[in-house]
Short mmCIF file of C-alpha atoms in Angstrom, two decimals:
data_model
loop_
_atom_site.label_atom_id
_atom_site.label_comp_id
_atom_site.label_asym_id
_atom_site.label_seq_id
_atom_site.Cartn_x
_atom_site.Cartn_y
_atom_site.Cartn_z
CA MET A 1 31.21 50.73 -218.05
CA ARG A 2 30.79 48.26 -220.87
CA ILE A 3 33.12 45.34 -221.34
CA ALA A 4 33.29 43.06 -224.34
CA ASN A 5 34.95 39.91 -225.59
CA VAL A 6 36.63 41.15 -228.78
CA ASP A 7 38.16 38.25 -230.67
CA GLY A 8 38.90 36.53 -227.35
CA ARG A 9 40.38 39.61 -225.66
CA LEU A 10 38.88 41.52 -222.75
CA THR A 11 38.03 45.01 -223.96
CA ILE A 12 36.48 48.10 -222.39
CA VAL A 13 33.97 49.62 -224.80
CA THR A 14 33.94 53.42 -225.14
CA GLU A 15 32.30 55.81 -227.60
CA ALA A 16 35.67 56.20 -229.29
CA GLY A 17 36.37 52.46 -229.58
CA GLY A 18 37.83 49.65 -227.52
CA ILE A 19 40.53 49.60 -224.84
CA ASP A 20 42.47 46.33 -224.76
CA VAL A 21 42.64 45.56 -221.03
CA GLU A 22 45.77 43.42 -220.97
CA ARG A 23 47.78 45.98 -222.93
CA ALA A 24 46.41 49.00 -221.09
CA SER A 25 47.07 47.39 -217.70
CA GLY A 26 50.60 46.29 -218.59
CA GLY A 27 49.60 42.66 -218.04
CA ARG A 28 48.03 43.23 -214.64
CA PHE A 29 44.78 41.77 -216.01
CA LEU A 30 44.68 38.88 -218.46
CA ALA A 31 43.37 39.13 -222.00
CA ASP A 32 41.00 36.20 -221.31
CA PRO A 33 37.51 37.71 -220.70
CA ALA A 34 36.57 34.81 -218.42
CA ALA A 35 39.39 35.66 -215.99
CA VAL A 36 38.16 39.14 -215.07
CA TYR A 37 35.23 38.01 -212.92
CA SER A 38 37.48 36.40 -210.30
CA CYS A 39 39.05 39.83 -209.65
CA TRP A 40 36.04 41.98 -210.44
CA ALA A 41 36.37 44.59 -207.65
CA GLU A 42 40.06 45.13 -208.39
CA PHE A 43 39.33 45.45 -212.11
CA ARG A 44 36.52 47.96 -211.56
CA ALA A 45 38.79 50.12 -209.42
CA TRP A 46 41.54 50.06 -212.05
CA ALA A 47 39.14 50.76 -214.94
CA GLY A 48 37.76 53.76 -213.07
CA SER A 49 41.23 55.31 -212.94
CA LEU A 50 41.83 55.29 -216.72
CA ASP A 51 42.35 58.64 -218.43
CA ASP A 52 42.02 59.91 -222.00
CA THR A 53 45.61 59.01 -222.93
CA VAL A 54 44.94 55.27 -223.17
CA ASP A 55 45.03 53.73 -226.66
CA VAL A 56 41.66 53.09 -228.30
CA THR A 57 41.01 50.97 -231.40
CA PRO A 58 37.86 50.38 -233.50
CA ILE A 59 35.65 47.40 -232.57
CA ASP A 60 34.37 45.09 -235.29
CA GLU A 61 31.13 43.63 -233.92
CA ALA A 62 31.63 40.54 -236.09
CA THR A 63 34.51 39.58 -233.75
CA LEU A 64 32.48 39.80 -230.52
CA GLY A 65 32.25 36.72 -228.32
CA ALA A 66 30.24 35.96 -225.19
CA PRO A 67 30.99 38.47 -222.37
CA SER A 68 31.36 35.52 -219.97
CA PRO A 69 32.52 32.77 -222.32
CA ARG A 70 33.10 29.90 -219.87
CA PRO A 71 30.64 30.17 -216.96
CA ALA A 72 30.94 27.46 -214.33
CA GLN A 73 27.16 27.49 -213.96
CA VAL A 74 24.28 28.70 -216.12
CA PHE A 75 20.97 29.19 -214.33
CA ALA A 76 17.71 29.82 -216.17
CA VAL A 77 14.31 30.79 -214.82
CA GLY A 78 11.14 29.69 -216.58
CA LEU A 79 7.64 31.18 -216.55
CA ASN A 80 8.87 34.37 -214.84
CA TYR A 81 6.45 36.64 -216.74
CA GLY A 82 2.76 36.07 -216.08
CA LYS A 83 1.55 36.43 -219.68
CA HIS A 84 4.19 34.00 -220.89
CA ALA A 85 3.14 31.41 -218.30
CA ILE A 86 -0.45 31.73 -219.51
CA GLU A 87 0.46 31.44 -223.22
CA ALA A 88 2.48 28.31 -222.36
CA GLY A 89 -0.62 26.76 -220.79
CA TYR A 90 0.38 27.08 -217.14
CA GLU A 91 -0.99 28.90 -214.16
CA ILE A 92 1.16 31.76 -212.91
CA PRO A 93 3.67 30.00 -210.64
CA GLU A 94 4.25 30.93 -207.01
CA VAL A 95 7.80 29.61 -207.29
CA PRO A 96 9.62 30.08 -210.61
CA ILE A 97 10.91 27.04 -212.49
CA THR A 98 14.70 26.76 -212.42
CA PHE A 99 16.76 24.77 -214.91
CA THR A 100 20.13 25.04 -216.65
CA LYS A 101 21.42 25.63 -220.12
CA PHE A 102 24.51 23.46 -220.38
CA PRO A 103 27.53 25.78 -220.84
CA THR A 104 28.58 24.40 -224.23
CA CYS A 105 25.55 26.15 -225.77
CA ILE A 106 26.84 29.59 -224.74
CA THR A 107 28.11 31.61 -227.68
CA GLY A 108 28.65 35.16 -228.84
CA PRO A 109 26.05 37.73 -229.87
CA HIS A 110 26.10 37.42 -233.65
CA GLY A 111 26.31 34.46 -235.99
CA ASP A 112 24.64 31.37 -237.37
CA LEU A 113 22.08 29.36 -235.42
CA PRO A 114 21.88 25.70 -236.51
CA ILE A 115 18.25 24.51 -236.53
CA PRO A 116 18.23 20.84 -235.39
CA GLY A 117 14.46 20.26 -235.54
CA ASP A 118 11.07 21.54 -236.63
CA THR A 119 10.09 23.19 -233.33
CA VAL A 120 12.91 25.62 -232.49
CA ASP A 121 11.51 28.65 -230.64
CA TRP A 122 12.82 32.03 -229.49
CA GLU A 123 12.91 33.59 -225.99
CA VAL A 124 14.59 36.97 -225.49
CA GLU A 125 15.93 37.31 -221.94
CA LEU A 126 17.83 39.66 -219.68
CA VAL A 127 20.95 37.85 -218.47
CA ALA A 128 22.71 38.75 -215.22
CA VAL A 129 26.41 37.96 -214.87
CA VAL A 130 27.70 37.19 -211.38
CA GLY A 131 30.64 39.33 -210.28
CA THR A 132 31.33 38.13 -206.74
CA ARG A 133 30.74 34.82 -204.99
CA ALA A 134 27.27 34.67 -203.44
CA THR A 135 25.94 32.32 -200.76
CA ARG A 136 22.61 32.86 -198.97
CA VAL A 137 22.36 36.46 -200.17
CA SER A 138 19.44 38.65 -199.11
CA VAL A 139 17.26 40.38 -201.70
CA ASP A 140 18.51 43.76 -200.48
CA ASN A 141 22.15 42.79 -201.08
CA ALA A 142 21.70 40.78 -204.26
CA TRP A 143 22.62 43.46 -206.82
CA ARG A 144 26.02 43.85 -205.12
CA HIS A 145 26.95 40.40 -206.41
CA ILE A 146 26.10 41.14 -210.06
CA ALA A 147 28.86 42.41 -212.35
CA GLY A 148 26.45 43.58 -215.01
CA LEU A 149 23.74 42.72 -217.51
CA THR A 150 23.68 41.47 -221.08
CA VAL A 151 21.22 40.31 -223.72
CA GLY A 152 20.49 36.61 -224.11
CA GLN A 153 18.38 34.27 -226.19
CA ASP A 154 17.05 31.07 -224.64
CA TYR A 155 16.53 29.16 -227.87
CA SER A 156 14.46 26.04 -227.28
CA GLU A 157 13.70 22.89 -229.27
CA ARG A 158 10.16 22.42 -227.95
CA ARG A 159 9.76 18.76 -228.94
CA VAL A 160 12.96 17.76 -227.15
CA GLN A 161 12.04 20.03 -224.24
CA THR A 162 8.88 17.96 -223.61
CA LEU A 163 10.22 14.46 -224.32
CA GLY A 164 9.55 11.76 -221.74
CA GLN A 165 7.36 11.58 -218.67
CA THR A 166 8.83 14.81 -217.27
CA PRO A 167 10.02 17.82 -219.34
CA GLN A 168 13.59 17.90 -220.65
CA PHE A 169 13.92 21.66 -220.21
CA SER A 170 17.70 21.75 -219.96
CA LEU A 171 18.41 19.31 -222.80
CA GLY A 172 15.98 20.98 -225.21
CA LYS A 173 17.58 24.37 -224.55
CA SER A 174 21.24 23.37 -224.91
CA PHE A 175 21.87 22.55 -228.56
CA PRO A 176 24.95 24.26 -230.05
CA GLY A 177 24.39 28.00 -230.32
CA PHE A 178 21.20 27.96 -228.20
CA GLY A 179 22.64 30.41 -225.65
CA PRO A 180 23.93 33.52 -227.44
CA THR A 181 24.80 36.45 -225.16
CA GLY A 182 26.10 39.96 -225.71
CA PRO A 183 26.88 42.21 -227.37
CA TRP A 184 28.71 43.25 -224.20
CA LEU A 185 28.26 43.40 -220.44
CA VAL A 186 26.90 46.68 -219.08
CA THR A 187 27.57 47.55 -215.45
CA LEU A 188 24.63 48.48 -213.23
CA ASP A 189 25.58 52.15 -212.87
CA GLU A 190 24.82 52.65 -216.59
CA PHE A 191 21.07 52.20 -216.05
CA ASP A 192 18.57 54.82 -214.91
CA ASN A 193 16.34 52.06 -213.47
CA VAL A 194 17.96 48.64 -213.53
CA ASP A 195 14.65 47.00 -212.55
CA ASP A 196 12.68 48.34 -215.54
CA LEU A 197 14.18 47.68 -218.95
CA ALA A 198 12.41 47.21 -222.27
CA LEU A 199 13.18 44.00 -224.15
CA GLU A 200 12.01 42.79 -227.53
CA CYS A 201 12.55 40.14 -230.18
CA THR A 202 11.94 40.32 -233.92
CA VAL A 203 11.94 37.50 -236.47
CA ASN A 204 12.58 38.61 -240.06
CA GLY A 205 11.80 42.16 -238.95
CA GLU A 206 8.41 41.29 -237.42
CA LEU A 207 8.02 42.17 -233.74
CA MET A 208 7.30 38.94 -231.84
CA GLN A 209 8.05 39.85 -228.21
CA SER A 210 7.86 43.17 -226.41
CA GLY A 211 7.95 43.51 -222.63
CA ARG A 212 9.55 45.15 -219.62
CA THR A 213 11.62 43.56 -216.90
CA ARG A 214 9.45 45.24 -214.25
CA ASP A 215 6.83 42.60 -215.14
CA MET A 216 8.96 39.72 -213.84
CA ILE A 217 7.18 37.63 -211.23
CA VAL A 218 10.45 37.37 -209.31
CA SER A 219 12.91 40.24 -209.78
CA VAL A 220 16.61 39.77 -210.48
CA PRO A 221 17.48 40.36 -206.79
CA GLY A 222 14.80 37.84 -205.83
CA ILE A 223 16.22 35.28 -208.24
CA VAL A 224 19.77 35.79 -206.93
CA SER A 225 18.54 35.39 -203.36
CA ARG A 226 16.58 32.22 -204.17
CA LEU A 227 19.39 30.61 -206.13
CA SER A 228 22.09 31.47 -203.60
CA ALA A 229 20.01 29.93 -200.82
CA VAL A 230 20.73 26.56 -202.46
CA CYS A 231 23.79 26.98 -204.71
CA THR A 232 26.90 29.06 -204.30
CA LEU A 233 26.98 31.49 -207.22
CA LEU A 234 30.44 31.90 -208.72
CA PRO A 235 32.05 34.82 -210.57
CA GLY A 236 31.19 34.61 -214.25
CA ASP A 237 28.04 32.53 -213.76
CA LEU A 238 25.08 33.43 -215.96
CA ILE A 239 21.46 33.84 -214.88
CA PHE A 240 18.84 33.86 -217.65
CA THR A 241 15.93 35.62 -215.95
CA GLY A 242 12.91 34.61 -218.04
CA THR A 243 11.10 35.73 -221.18
CA PRO A 244 7.96 37.80 -221.84
CA ASP A 245 5.04 36.54 -223.91
CA GLY A 246 5.16 36.26 -227.68
CA VAL A 247 7.08 33.02 -228.21
CA GLY A 248 6.32 30.96 -231.30
CA SER A 249 4.85 27.98 -229.48
CA GLY A 250 2.23 30.22 -227.86
CA ARG A 251 0.77 31.34 -231.18
CA THR A 252 -2.18 29.91 -233.10
CA PRO A 253 -1.01 28.16 -235.15
CA PRO A 254 2.48 27.79 -233.62
CA VAL A 255 5.36 29.46 -235.47
CA TYR A 256 8.87 28.04 -235.36
CA LEU A 257 12.23 29.04 -236.78
CA ARG A 258 13.41 27.84 -240.19
CA PRO A 259 16.73 28.12 -242.04
CA GLY A 260 17.01 31.60 -243.50
CA ASP A 261 15.18 33.34 -240.66
CA GLU A 262 16.88 36.18 -238.81
CA VAL A 263 16.28 36.75 -235.09
CA VAL A 264 17.19 40.07 -233.44
CA SER A 265 16.94 40.44 -229.66
CA THR A 266 17.25 43.88 -228.07
CA ILE A 267 17.30 45.22 -224.52
CA GLU A 268 17.15 48.89 -223.63
CA ARG A 269 20.53 50.51 -222.87
CA ILE A 270 22.40 47.27 -223.59
CA GLY A 271 22.06 46.63 -227.32
CA ALA A 272 21.09 43.88 -229.73
CA ILE A 273 22.20 40.38 -230.66
CA ARG A 274 21.47 38.77 -234.02
CA GLN A 275 21.32 35.19 -235.31
CA ARG A 276 20.80 33.84 -238.82
CA CYS A 277 19.13 30.43 -238.85
CA VAL A 278 20.91 27.74 -240.89
CA ASP A 279 20.54 24.03 -241.55
CA SER A 280 21.98 21.80 -238.84
CA ALA A 281 24.32 18.95 -239.68
CA HIS A 282 22.67 16.90 -236.95
CA ALA A 283 18.97 16.28 -236.28
CA ALA A 284 17.46 16.57 -232.81
CA ILE A 285 17.07 13.38 -230.81
#
């Protein structure tokens, strides 16, 4: 199953078009996409019972919003691909770096990306969306707590990210629009091998990143287990799982985004998200 946020309404995506969940369920489930994760099991059971008589309407991708638009928590994992750790100037970590992207940066899959500084970089990432509350979950049981997967970009203002005596990872990665996700959430049963997906990023049509999720240092179940050992994961939470090599700051000379650039991020069997870089009304700190 694929679910989308279509102009603020929860929608099941089919080959024929979209099914408006509130209307199809007679109000049993709310139109608000954020509300579905608190009743995920009940929703999945209902969605599985739908037949071909339900009304379907075309989906305009320009109206798509974030599949989980108001997560209580956003977790992000850094240096989770060995080659990316090396290009960033670090040794391959035994324990992945964990930080947050503040939720106000989360946005939909397509649109403008304000560029607040001269060192804005790209990082395509697989994003897991939590479907059921998770506390001290084992690796073997971790996937059971994930509603599905989506595409994300962990845009980063590198100068702000490294300000001060210790890095400002979270602040430098949380400017408006720095957390686009989408185009929809895809449930785990849609994948042949959920642990091995191709992901890539292009800038102005040039391939910058190309990798596979099997190359993660810590897998998605491992990340869920590690995070839930400390924090209770809540329905609708987002987990950015790391980026492969090929970021702009790792190049010689470094390459950063400028107004007019177009970034397209794609993950196998999920789809693509697209941002057009524009001037920002506000400069970075």
